[in-house]
XYZ file of C-alpha atoms in Angstrom:
569
model
C 0.000 0.000 0.000
C 1.037 3.575 -0.620
C 1.382 6.125 2.187
C 1.225 9.912 2.550
C 2.975 11.719 5.401
C 1.697 15.052 6.665
C 3.222 17.261 9.379
C 6.643 17.084 10.956
C 6.267 17.638 14.698
C 6.588 14.698 17.113
C 3.448 13.182 18.577
C 2.781 14.961 21.899
C -0.682 13.549 22.588
C -0.909 11.664 25.860
C -3.551 10.132 28.147
C -3.948 11.048 31.806
C -6.872 9.909 33.955
C -8.915 8.857 30.912
C -8.408 12.279 29.271
C -6.479 12.857 26.045
C -4.344 15.981 26.024
C -1.432 17.505 24.154
C 1.803 18.728 25.735
C 1.752 22.560 25.733
C 2.663 25.515 27.930
C -0.704 27.056 27.144
C -3.669 25.866 29.215
C -6.375 24.003 27.329
C -9.356 26.184 26.400
C -11.378 23.687 24.369
C -12.898 20.454 25.652
C -14.187 18.065 23.005
C -16.175 14.933 23.786
C -16.088 12.146 21.196
C -18.136 9.173 22.332
C -16.474 8.009 25.569
C -13.259 9.991 25.143
C -12.580 13.495 26.464
C -10.023 15.758 24.744
C -8.461 18.861 26.361
C -7.165 20.917 23.425
C -6.672 24.480 22.215
C -8.824 26.737 20.089
C -5.948 28.371 18.268
C -4.730 25.522 16.007
C -8.133 23.775 15.713
C -10.336 26.725 14.838
C -7.905 27.852 12.137
C -8.625 24.761 10.091
C -12.031 23.406 11.286
C -15.057 25.309 10.000
C -17.459 23.357 12.218
C -15.576 24.256 15.396
C -15.487 27.899 14.298
C -19.290 27.924 14.118
C -19.769 26.012 17.389
C -17.408 28.344 19.273
C -18.552 31.590 17.660
C -21.124 32.338 20.379
C -18.602 32.223 23.218
C -17.209 35.470 24.652
C -13.530 36.260 24.114
C -12.755 36.930 27.774
C -14.419 33.794 29.065
C -11.995 31.944 31.321
C -13.596 28.467 31.282
C -12.808 26.009 28.474
C -15.507 25.685 25.802
C -17.187 22.240 25.766
C -18.081 20.699 22.409
C -19.746 17.336 21.752
C -18.800 15.509 18.511
C -20.349 12.111 19.192
C -21.570 11.671 15.620
C -18.261 12.302 13.878
C -17.562 9.553 11.273
C -14.689 7.287 12.234
C -14.973 8.038 15.942
C -12.049 8.922 18.157
C -9.301 7.660 15.845
C -10.497 9.739 12.898
C -10.929 12.845 15.053
C -7.428 12.464 16.468
C -5.941 12.321 12.951
C -7.646 15.625 12.148
C -6.586 17.187 15.446
C -2.946 16.178 14.968
C -3.007 17.675 11.466
C -4.130 20.990 12.998
C -1.241 20.864 15.487
C 1.269 20.029 12.718
C 2.034 16.648 14.268
C 3.254 13.999 11.827
C 0.517 11.645 10.612
C 0.628 8.814 8.086
C -2.309 8.296 5.686
C -2.862 5.016 3.848
C -5.799 3.193 2.290
C -6.551 1.631 5.690
C -7.251 4.952 7.459
C -7.919 7.216 4.490
C -11.699 6.818 4.523
C -12.363 7.604 8.213
C -9.900 10.503 8.039
C -11.611 11.909 4.939
C -15.121 11.577 6.352
C -14.050 13.165 9.651
C -12.268 16.020 7.857
C -15.381 16.719 5.773
C -17.527 16.558 8.905
C -15.270 19.155 10.582
C -15.303 21.228 7.346
C -11.535 21.238 6.935
C -11.815 22.605 3.407
C -9.958 25.161 1.292
C -12.627 27.752 2.122
C -11.469 27.641 5.722
C -7.702 27.413 5.186
C -5.394 26.928 2.225
C -3.745 23.496 2.005
C -6.330 22.052 4.351
C -6.744 18.368 5.084
C -9.675 17.587 2.759
C -7.835 18.743 -0.355
C -4.707 16.803 0.586
C -6.737 13.646 1.170
C -8.579 14.079 -2.142
C -5.251 14.353 -3.963
C -3.975 11.223 -2.256
C -7.182 9.379 -3.178
C -6.988 10.224 -6.872
C -3.237 9.830 -7.337
C -2.542 6.816 -5.102
C -5.562 4.931 -3.794
C -7.409 4.609 -7.102
C -4.225 3.561 -8.891
C -3.589 0.674 -6.521
C -5.362 -2.680 -6.618
C -5.420 -3.519 -2.927
C -5.677 0.156 -1.972
C -8.932 0.497 -3.921
C -10.364 -2.621 -2.283
C -9.378 -1.496 1.240
C -10.823 1.994 0.715
C -14.047 0.585 -0.765
C -14.538 -1.809 2.128
C -13.898 0.921 4.708
C -16.243 3.408 3.030
C -19.020 0.823 2.847
C -18.738 -0.185 6.495
C -18.748 3.405 7.709
C -21.400 5.005 5.510
C -22.758 2.447 3.019
C -23.729 3.739 -0.405
C -24.224 7.271 0.915
C -20.536 8.092 0.456
C -20.679 7.824 -3.344
C -17.671 10.135 -3.775
C -15.485 7.284 -2.525
C -17.502 4.130 -3.180
C -18.268 4.551 -6.874
C -14.737 5.599 -7.975
C -13.340 2.593 -6.078
C -15.812 0.220 -7.751
C -14.938 1.637 -11.168
C -11.203 1.316 -10.481
C -11.536 -2.304 -9.338
C -13.687 -3.287 -12.315
C -11.288 -1.595 -14.729
C -8.382 -3.638 -13.379
C -10.366 -6.907 -13.433
C -11.179 -6.414 -17.117
C -7.554 -5.913 -18.112
C -5.864 -8.845 -19.896
C -3.867 -10.903 -17.374
C -0.672 -10.084 -19.256
C -1.073 -6.429 -18.207
C -1.393 -7.131 -14.491
C 1.691 -5.569 -12.904
C 0.611 -5.276 -9.263
C 0.634 -7.786 -6.437
C -2.460 -9.892 -5.720
C -3.509 -12.762 -3.473
C -3.598 -16.245 -5.024
C -3.395 -19.217 -2.686
C -4.681 -22.137 -4.767
C -3.227 -25.457 -3.542
C 0.005 -26.258 -5.340
C 0.106 -22.983 -7.275
C 3.110 -21.532 -5.434
C 5.181 -24.669 -6.110
C 4.911 -24.443 -9.892
C 6.846 -22.054 -12.106
C 4.394 -19.669 -13.738
C 4.871 -17.888 -17.033
C 1.653 -15.872 -16.908
C -0.891 -14.440 -14.495
C -3.898 -16.774 -13.932
C -7.197 -15.577 -15.364
C -8.864 -15.633 -11.951
C -6.089 -13.665 -10.228
C -8.624 -11.156 -8.834
C -11.116 -13.499 -7.186
C -9.485 -13.901 -3.769
C -8.882 -10.213 -3.123
C -12.457 -9.135 -3.843
C -13.746 -11.938 -1.610
C -12.723 -9.684 1.303
C -15.581 -7.322 0.445
C -18.946 -7.372 2.174
C -21.586 -9.193 0.151
C -23.399 -6.044 -1.042
C -20.189 -4.478 -2.339
C -19.051 -7.786 -3.824
C -22.345 -8.073 -5.695
C -21.932 -4.539 -7.056
C -18.423 -5.286 -8.365
C -19.304 -8.652 -9.914
C -22.546 -7.350 -11.430
C -20.656 -4.489 -13.048
C -18.101 -6.937 -14.441
C -20.849 -9.216 -15.805
C -22.619 -6.275 -17.437
C -19.595 -5.651 -19.639
C -19.830 -9.222 -21.082
C -16.028 -9.242 -21.367
C -15.383 -12.227 -19.090
C -16.691 -15.793 -19.565
C -19.338 -17.147 -17.222
C -17.035 -19.806 -15.657
C -14.761 -17.001 -14.472
C -17.702 -15.288 -12.791
C -18.648 -18.659 -11.308
C -15.139 -19.073 -9.923
C -15.417 -15.696 -8.164
C -18.677 -16.861 -6.572
C -17.034 -20.146 -5.562
C -14.107 -18.390 -3.877
C -16.418 -15.993 -2.046
C -18.748 -18.745 -0.845
C -15.886 -20.914 0.389
C -14.550 -17.971 2.399
C -17.805 -16.865 4.005
C -19.963 -20.023 4.094
C -18.407 -22.955 5.992
C -19.468 -26.366 4.700
C -21.728 -28.016 7.348
C -20.486 -31.423 6.215
C -17.005 -30.693 7.582
C -17.629 -28.103 10.276
C -20.065 -30.259 12.257
C -22.542 -27.400 12.488
C -25.034 -27.346 15.313
C -28.726 -26.771 15.064
C -29.902 -23.599 13.411
C -31.184 -20.590 15.271
C -34.816 -21.729 15.322
C -33.940 -25.075 16.880
C -31.723 -23.397 19.467
C -34.499 -20.992 20.436
C -37.000 -23.776 20.885
C -34.651 -25.605 23.218
C -33.824 -22.575 25.318
C -36.186 -20.878 27.736
C -34.625 -17.461 27.212
C -32.324 -15.676 24.853
C -28.710 -15.406 25.884
C -25.967 -13.299 24.427
C -24.423 -16.354 22.809
C -27.725 -17.397 21.248
C -28.310 -13.898 19.909
C -24.826 -13.811 18.397
C -25.350 -17.225 16.817
C -28.656 -16.118 15.325
C -27.040 -12.974 13.935
C -24.227 -15.002 12.353
C -26.774 -17.391 10.884
C -28.781 -14.525 9.402
C -25.621 -13.114 7.838
C -24.756 -16.476 6.280
C -28.311 -16.784 4.987
C -28.039 -13.351 3.352
C -24.692 -14.217 1.786
C -25.972 -17.539 0.474
C -29.149 -16.176 -1.075
C -27.218 -13.343 -2.708
C -24.623 -15.707 -4.179
C -27.350 -17.984 -5.550
C -29.048 -15.082 -7.336
C -25.713 -14.192 -8.956
C -25.031 -17.627 -10.489
C -24.912 -17.222 -14.294
C -27.499 -19.177 -16.213
C -24.973 -20.442 -18.761
C -24.183 -24.154 -18.632
C -20.890 -24.916 -16.917
C -20.586 -21.546 -15.180
C -20.325 -23.350 -11.827
C -19.706 -27.003 -11.002
C -22.203 -29.522 -9.735
C -20.113 -30.038 -6.613
C -20.283 -26.327 -5.805
C -24.061 -26.317 -6.231
C -24.424 -29.230 -3.819
C -22.186 -27.465 -1.324
C -24.489 -24.448 -1.506
C -27.466 -26.763 -1.009
C -25.884 -28.113 2.188
C -25.398 -24.563 3.438
C -28.979 -23.663 2.452
C -30.251 -26.571 4.515
C -28.187 -25.508 7.508
C -28.980 -21.763 7.526
C -32.674 -22.213 6.728
C -32.632 -20.521 3.328
C -35.878 -19.677 1.549
C -37.746 -22.404 -0.313
C -37.135 -20.636 -3.625
C -33.377 -20.646 -3.015
C -33.375 -24.350 -2.172
C -35.557 -25.141 -5.179
C -33.176 -23.318 -7.512
C -30.164 -25.150 -6.100
C -31.881 -28.544 -6.342
C -32.850 -27.873 -9.941
C -29.397 -26.687 -11.004
C -27.547 -29.376 -9.034
C -29.778 -32.014 -10.618
C -28.849 -30.912 -14.114
C -25.144 -31.286 -13.224
C -25.302 -34.287 -10.923
C -22.846 -36.246 -13.084
C -20.104 -33.798 -12.004
C -20.525 -34.615 -8.320
C -19.138 -37.228 -5.980
C -21.057 -39.421 -3.580
C -19.921 -37.370 -0.586
C -21.479 -34.258 -2.133
C -24.940 -35.798 -1.724
C -24.484 -36.093 2.032
C -26.595 -33.164 3.195
C -26.646 -32.871 7.012
C -29.934 -32.143 8.714
C -29.835 -28.755 10.481
C -31.359 -30.171 13.661
C -29.212 -33.321 13.650
C -25.833 -32.796 11.916
C -24.908 -36.484 12.200
C -27.940 -37.493 10.106
C -28.496 -36.773 6.428
C -31.388 -35.284 4.499
C -32.032 -38.086 1.998
C -35.093 -36.249 0.743
C -32.922 -33.472 -0.668
C -30.602 -35.976 -2.358
C -33.622 -37.782 -3.789
C -35.000 -34.493 -5.140
C -31.680 -33.740 -6.866
C -31.727 -37.176 -8.511
C -35.309 -36.693 -9.663
C -34.368 -33.442 -11.385
C -31.496 -35.220 -13.103
C -33.790 -37.995 -14.361
C -36.353 -35.428 -15.554
C -33.900 -34.396 -18.275
C -34.451 -37.738 -20.013
C -38.141 -37.036 -20.472
C -37.445 -34.167 -22.821
C -36.689 -34.630 -26.529
C -33.014 -34.233 -27.386
C -30.687 -34.427 -30.384
C -28.606 -37.604 -30.888
C -25.419 -35.937 -29.653
C -27.191 -34.720 -26.549
C -28.618 -38.204 -25.976
C -25.152 -39.702 -26.097
C -23.889 -37.131 -23.631
C -26.799 -37.851 -21.323
C -26.162 -41.562 -21.573
C -22.586 -41.052 -20.406
C -23.871 -38.786 -17.644
C -26.310 -41.494 -16.538
C -23.505 -44.027 -16.147
C -21.633 -41.594 -13.912
C -24.705 -40.796 -11.834
C -25.419 -44.508 -11.287
C -21.924 -44.989 -9.841
C -22.270 -41.845 -7.725
C -25.676 -42.810 -6.371
C -24.727 -46.414 -5.585
C -21.714 -45.141 -3.662
C -24.043 -42.735 -1.870
C -26.317 -45.667 -0.970
C -23.303 -47.492 0.437
C -22.545 -44.527 2.689
C -26.153 -44.195 3.810
C -26.207 -47.923 4.590
C -23.617 -47.335 7.321
C -26.312 -45.671 9.427
C -27.464 -48.431 11.765
C -30.781 -46.643 12.316
C -31.638 -46.059 8.668
C -34.964 -47.850 7.947
C -34.918 -50.603 5.345
C -38.058 -49.349 3.623
C -36.501 -45.949 2.999
C -33.289 -47.557 1.815
C -35.160 -49.693 -0.716
C -37.194 -46.697 -1.906
C -33.985 -44.737 -2.315
C -32.318 -47.533 -4.295
C -35.362 -47.779 -6.566
C -35.218 -44.083 -7.424
C -32.982 -45.080 -10.324
C -34.985 -46.965 -12.961
C -33.897 -50.545 -13.606
C -32.709 -49.736 -17.114
C -30.307 -47.105 -15.772
C -27.943 -49.595 -14.143
C -25.897 -51.471 -16.726
C -24.321 -53.439 -13.873
C -25.300 -54.031 -10.273
C -21.840 -54.229 -8.708
C -22.253 -50.923 -6.881
C -25.770 -51.762 -5.792
C -24.577 -55.133 -4.452
C -21.909 -53.428 -2.359
C -24.500 -51.004 -0.963
C -26.889 -53.854 -0.114
C -24.083 -55.906 1.447
C -23.048 -52.915 3.556
C -26.626 -52.495 4.759
C -26.811 -56.186 5.682
C -23.516 -55.943 7.536
C -24.583 -52.876 9.539
C -28.051 -54.293 10.280
C -27.424 -57.882 11.456
C -30.826 -58.119 13.158
C -32.858 -57.853 9.969
C -35.600 -60.443 9.590
C -35.356 -63.031 6.833
C -38.255 -61.399 5.034
C -36.460 -58.038 5.040
C -33.251 -59.642 3.812
C -35.059 -61.240 0.906
C -36.869 -57.991 0.151
C -33.581 -56.099 0.161
C -31.702 -58.579 -2.002
C -34.453 -58.563 -4.619
C -32.988 -55.209 -5.644
C -29.984 -57.057 -7.109
C -30.175 -58.493 -10.625
C -27.755 -61.398 -10.436
C -27.311 -61.330 -14.213
C -25.858 -57.823 -13.988
C -23.049 -58.689 -11.589
C -19.486 -58.978 -12.836
C -17.811 -62.413 -12.482
C -15.618 -61.256 -9.597
C -18.504 -59.734 -7.648
C -20.696 -62.748 -8.409
C -18.046 -65.082 -7.026
C -17.749 -62.933 -3.920
C -21.526 -62.882 -3.443
C -21.826 -66.684 -3.682
C -19.539 -67.075 -0.674
C -21.141 -64.215 1.263
C -22.922 -65.605 4.332
C -25.006 -62.428 4.569
C -26.791 -63.212 1.305
C -30.125 -65.107 1.580
C -30.090 -68.669 0.240
C -32.482 -67.765 -2.567
C -30.048 -65.110 -3.829
C -27.113 -67.542 -3.675
C -29.085 -70.094 -5.712
C -29.875 -67.440 -8.288
C -26.199 -66.535 -8.458
C -25.240 -70.185 -8.998
C -27.843 -70.557 -11.704
C -26.533 -67.473 -13.512
C -22.980 -68.718 -13.143
C -24.018 -72.047 -14.664
C -25.681 -70.297 -17.573
C -22.559 -68.213 -18.193
C -20.279 -71.245 -18.013
C -22.468 -73.328 -20.290
C -22.938 -70.503 -22.772
C -19.174 -70.016 -23.001
C -18.602 -73.656 -23.966
C -19.212 -73.133 -27.671
C -21.628 -74.772 -30.090
C -20.888 -78.303 -28.839
C -21.563 -77.453 -25.180
C -24.655 -78.523 -23.375
C -27.443 -75.947 -23.417
C -28.688 -74.668 -20.077
C -31.935 -76.174 -18.830
C -35.108 -74.180 -19.176
C -37.043 -73.071 -16.069
C -39.679 -75.807 -16.434
C -36.975 -78.426 -16.347
C -35.342 -76.762 -13.396
C -38.601 -76.808 -11.440
C -39.141 -80.467 -12.278
C -35.620 -81.422 -11.291
C -36.047 -79.486 -8.077
C -39.202 -81.370 -7.166
C -37.673 -84.745 -7.943
C -34.382 -84.191 -6.193
C -35.995 -82.636 -3.126
C -37.290 -86.098 -2.114
C -34.850 -87.780 0.233
C -32.796 -84.604 0.716
C -34.055 -83.722 4.181
C -30.696 -84.367 5.815
C -28.890 -82.087 3.373
C -31.511 -79.402 3.815
C -31.107 -79.631 7.574
C -27.358 -79.260 7.255
C -27.905 -76.217 5.070
C -30.426 -74.979 7.628
C -27.780 -74.869 10.370
C -25.103 -73.205 8.316
C -26.048 -69.720 9.468
C -28.307 -68.516 12.246
C -29.066 -65.251 10.486
C -29.717 -66.618 7.036
C -31.316 -69.975 8.055
C -34.572 -70.455 6.103
C -37.600 -71.345 8.212
C -39.086 -74.715 7.563
C -42.782 -75.493 7.029
C -43.744 -72.603 4.714
C -44.065 -72.964 0.972
C -41.443 -70.308 0.217
C -38.944 -71.839 2.648
C -39.419 -75.317 1.183
C -38.847 -73.834 -2.265
C -35.422 -72.594 -1.139
C -34.434 -76.130 -0.018
C -35.665 -77.506 -3.317
C -33.713 -74.869 -5.207
C -30.525 -75.820 -3.356
C -31.031 -79.457 -4.282
C -31.789 -78.378 -7.833
C -28.382 -76.755 -8.083
C -26.592 -79.928 -7.093
C -28.727 -81.947 -9.511
C -27.940 -79.568 -12.346
C -24.239 -79.925 -11.697
C -24.511 -83.701 -12.159
C -26.861 -83.379 -15.106
C -24.392 -81.281 -17.075
C -22.214 -84.351 -17.546
C -23.359 -85.818 -20.832
C -27.036 -84.811 -20.756
C -28.708 -82.441 -23.158
C -31.670 -80.263 -22.266
C -33.943 -82.307 -24.517
C -32.948 -85.624 -22.875
C -33.571 -84.258 -19.405
C -36.985 -82.990 -20.387
C -37.893 -86.357 -21.899
C -36.874 -88.281 -18.783
C -38.867 -85.940 -16.602
C -41.983 -86.478 -18.675
C -41.516 -90.289 -18.560
C -41.290 -90.197 -14.798
């Protein structure tokens, strides 16, 4: 930052018994109160340069012995800004930079330290410094803009608007013309040799601005149409990451409404938490309204992050609906962890309804007519989403309290035709079975019906056959599919697989006299043991015997011969 030095005398201000004074042989004849600070000063240097003090002291008599009291509680910048102006009047050395320029300028204007009062007064010197130094600097313009906004908002247009224009002008310059220092802390960037300035060099510095000022700068940049939408999206991403912590990693507590309902009275901590939550809500909703409508301007992962924040801060329904819609259209860019949306009232639990809504919006794209190229792109996107969602199901399955009905409904959100293989779904189901060992046999069967054994890869199929958590019916289906695959791979001279009618007949015939084997199978696992006596349970024992019979039948028997023998019997 650039600096301007004014005055040459040493600083002789001191504090004694909570009163600020200046070393002088002349008794103080002017008492000024600024908020909680009392100043004992002198009329002579102050009235020469401060038009306001001249007017306030004009009614006092010249021979009055008591010091004149003056209250300046509403001076912009408070005590620090007033003291800068007072020291300038005394000729004491002061240093002006972008960090204190704004309060000093506003205080000097308030005190009317203009050229009409005295030549070479403070206001004119500060104006010169502003135009020749502050507006020419990148970080200086940002610091001055932020300070002016926090002190006076948009009312101080003589500082705010020139700073906005200066910042926008520098952002729109080609990166090759950037000759000033800037903040850029992307991971790994400092370790690589760089030949050019990155296109998003400006995004981190303007993220220091308050949201209203940030919106003004970015909106002005967008209005020029000189920068691509992804660059605007990157600025939004940087700002959101700085001001909106991700609830998934911060372990956020319940929102303000939940806290209030659990507390009998408001405390200072609760009020501060509610204020912080309201600020985050305002930042989030503003960022969402600024997202460009162009495809690819922001990533799907960023949209899901914003959705997590929206859930946590209690954003409006329109904001959440927009995020769900946009995240759904870009769901193929996400990862499974991005769909984990913590509940605001219970951060350790996840809002599966929001994830389901995002998936529904993704699937809705396939109901619209599309060109062949777009269809191919959507087909690739579907394959990615299937992998993402099955991995998400696997994570959800780790929750020991997650109900099986909801898990099945969630798994069935994807239409059957969407999954070209069921490897991921099998892993999710197996994880659920592992984390819920007390499931009833009926629930296990119901859960495993989600898996199409014909869509499992050979490795996963082999793993599933030896998985004790799988119901017997599922294992038999896996063995049958494996037999079909093996027989079909044998070539034209191999034995054809038996049809289902033959399988049923073989099962009925071989079930007779197999009670001992069924009993042995019955005791193999306490969790997966089929109950005896019911029709469905007997069918499982028959199916197991059928598998062993089929293995023997493959040796030298054709499907036609087996069918003939069955009919003869």
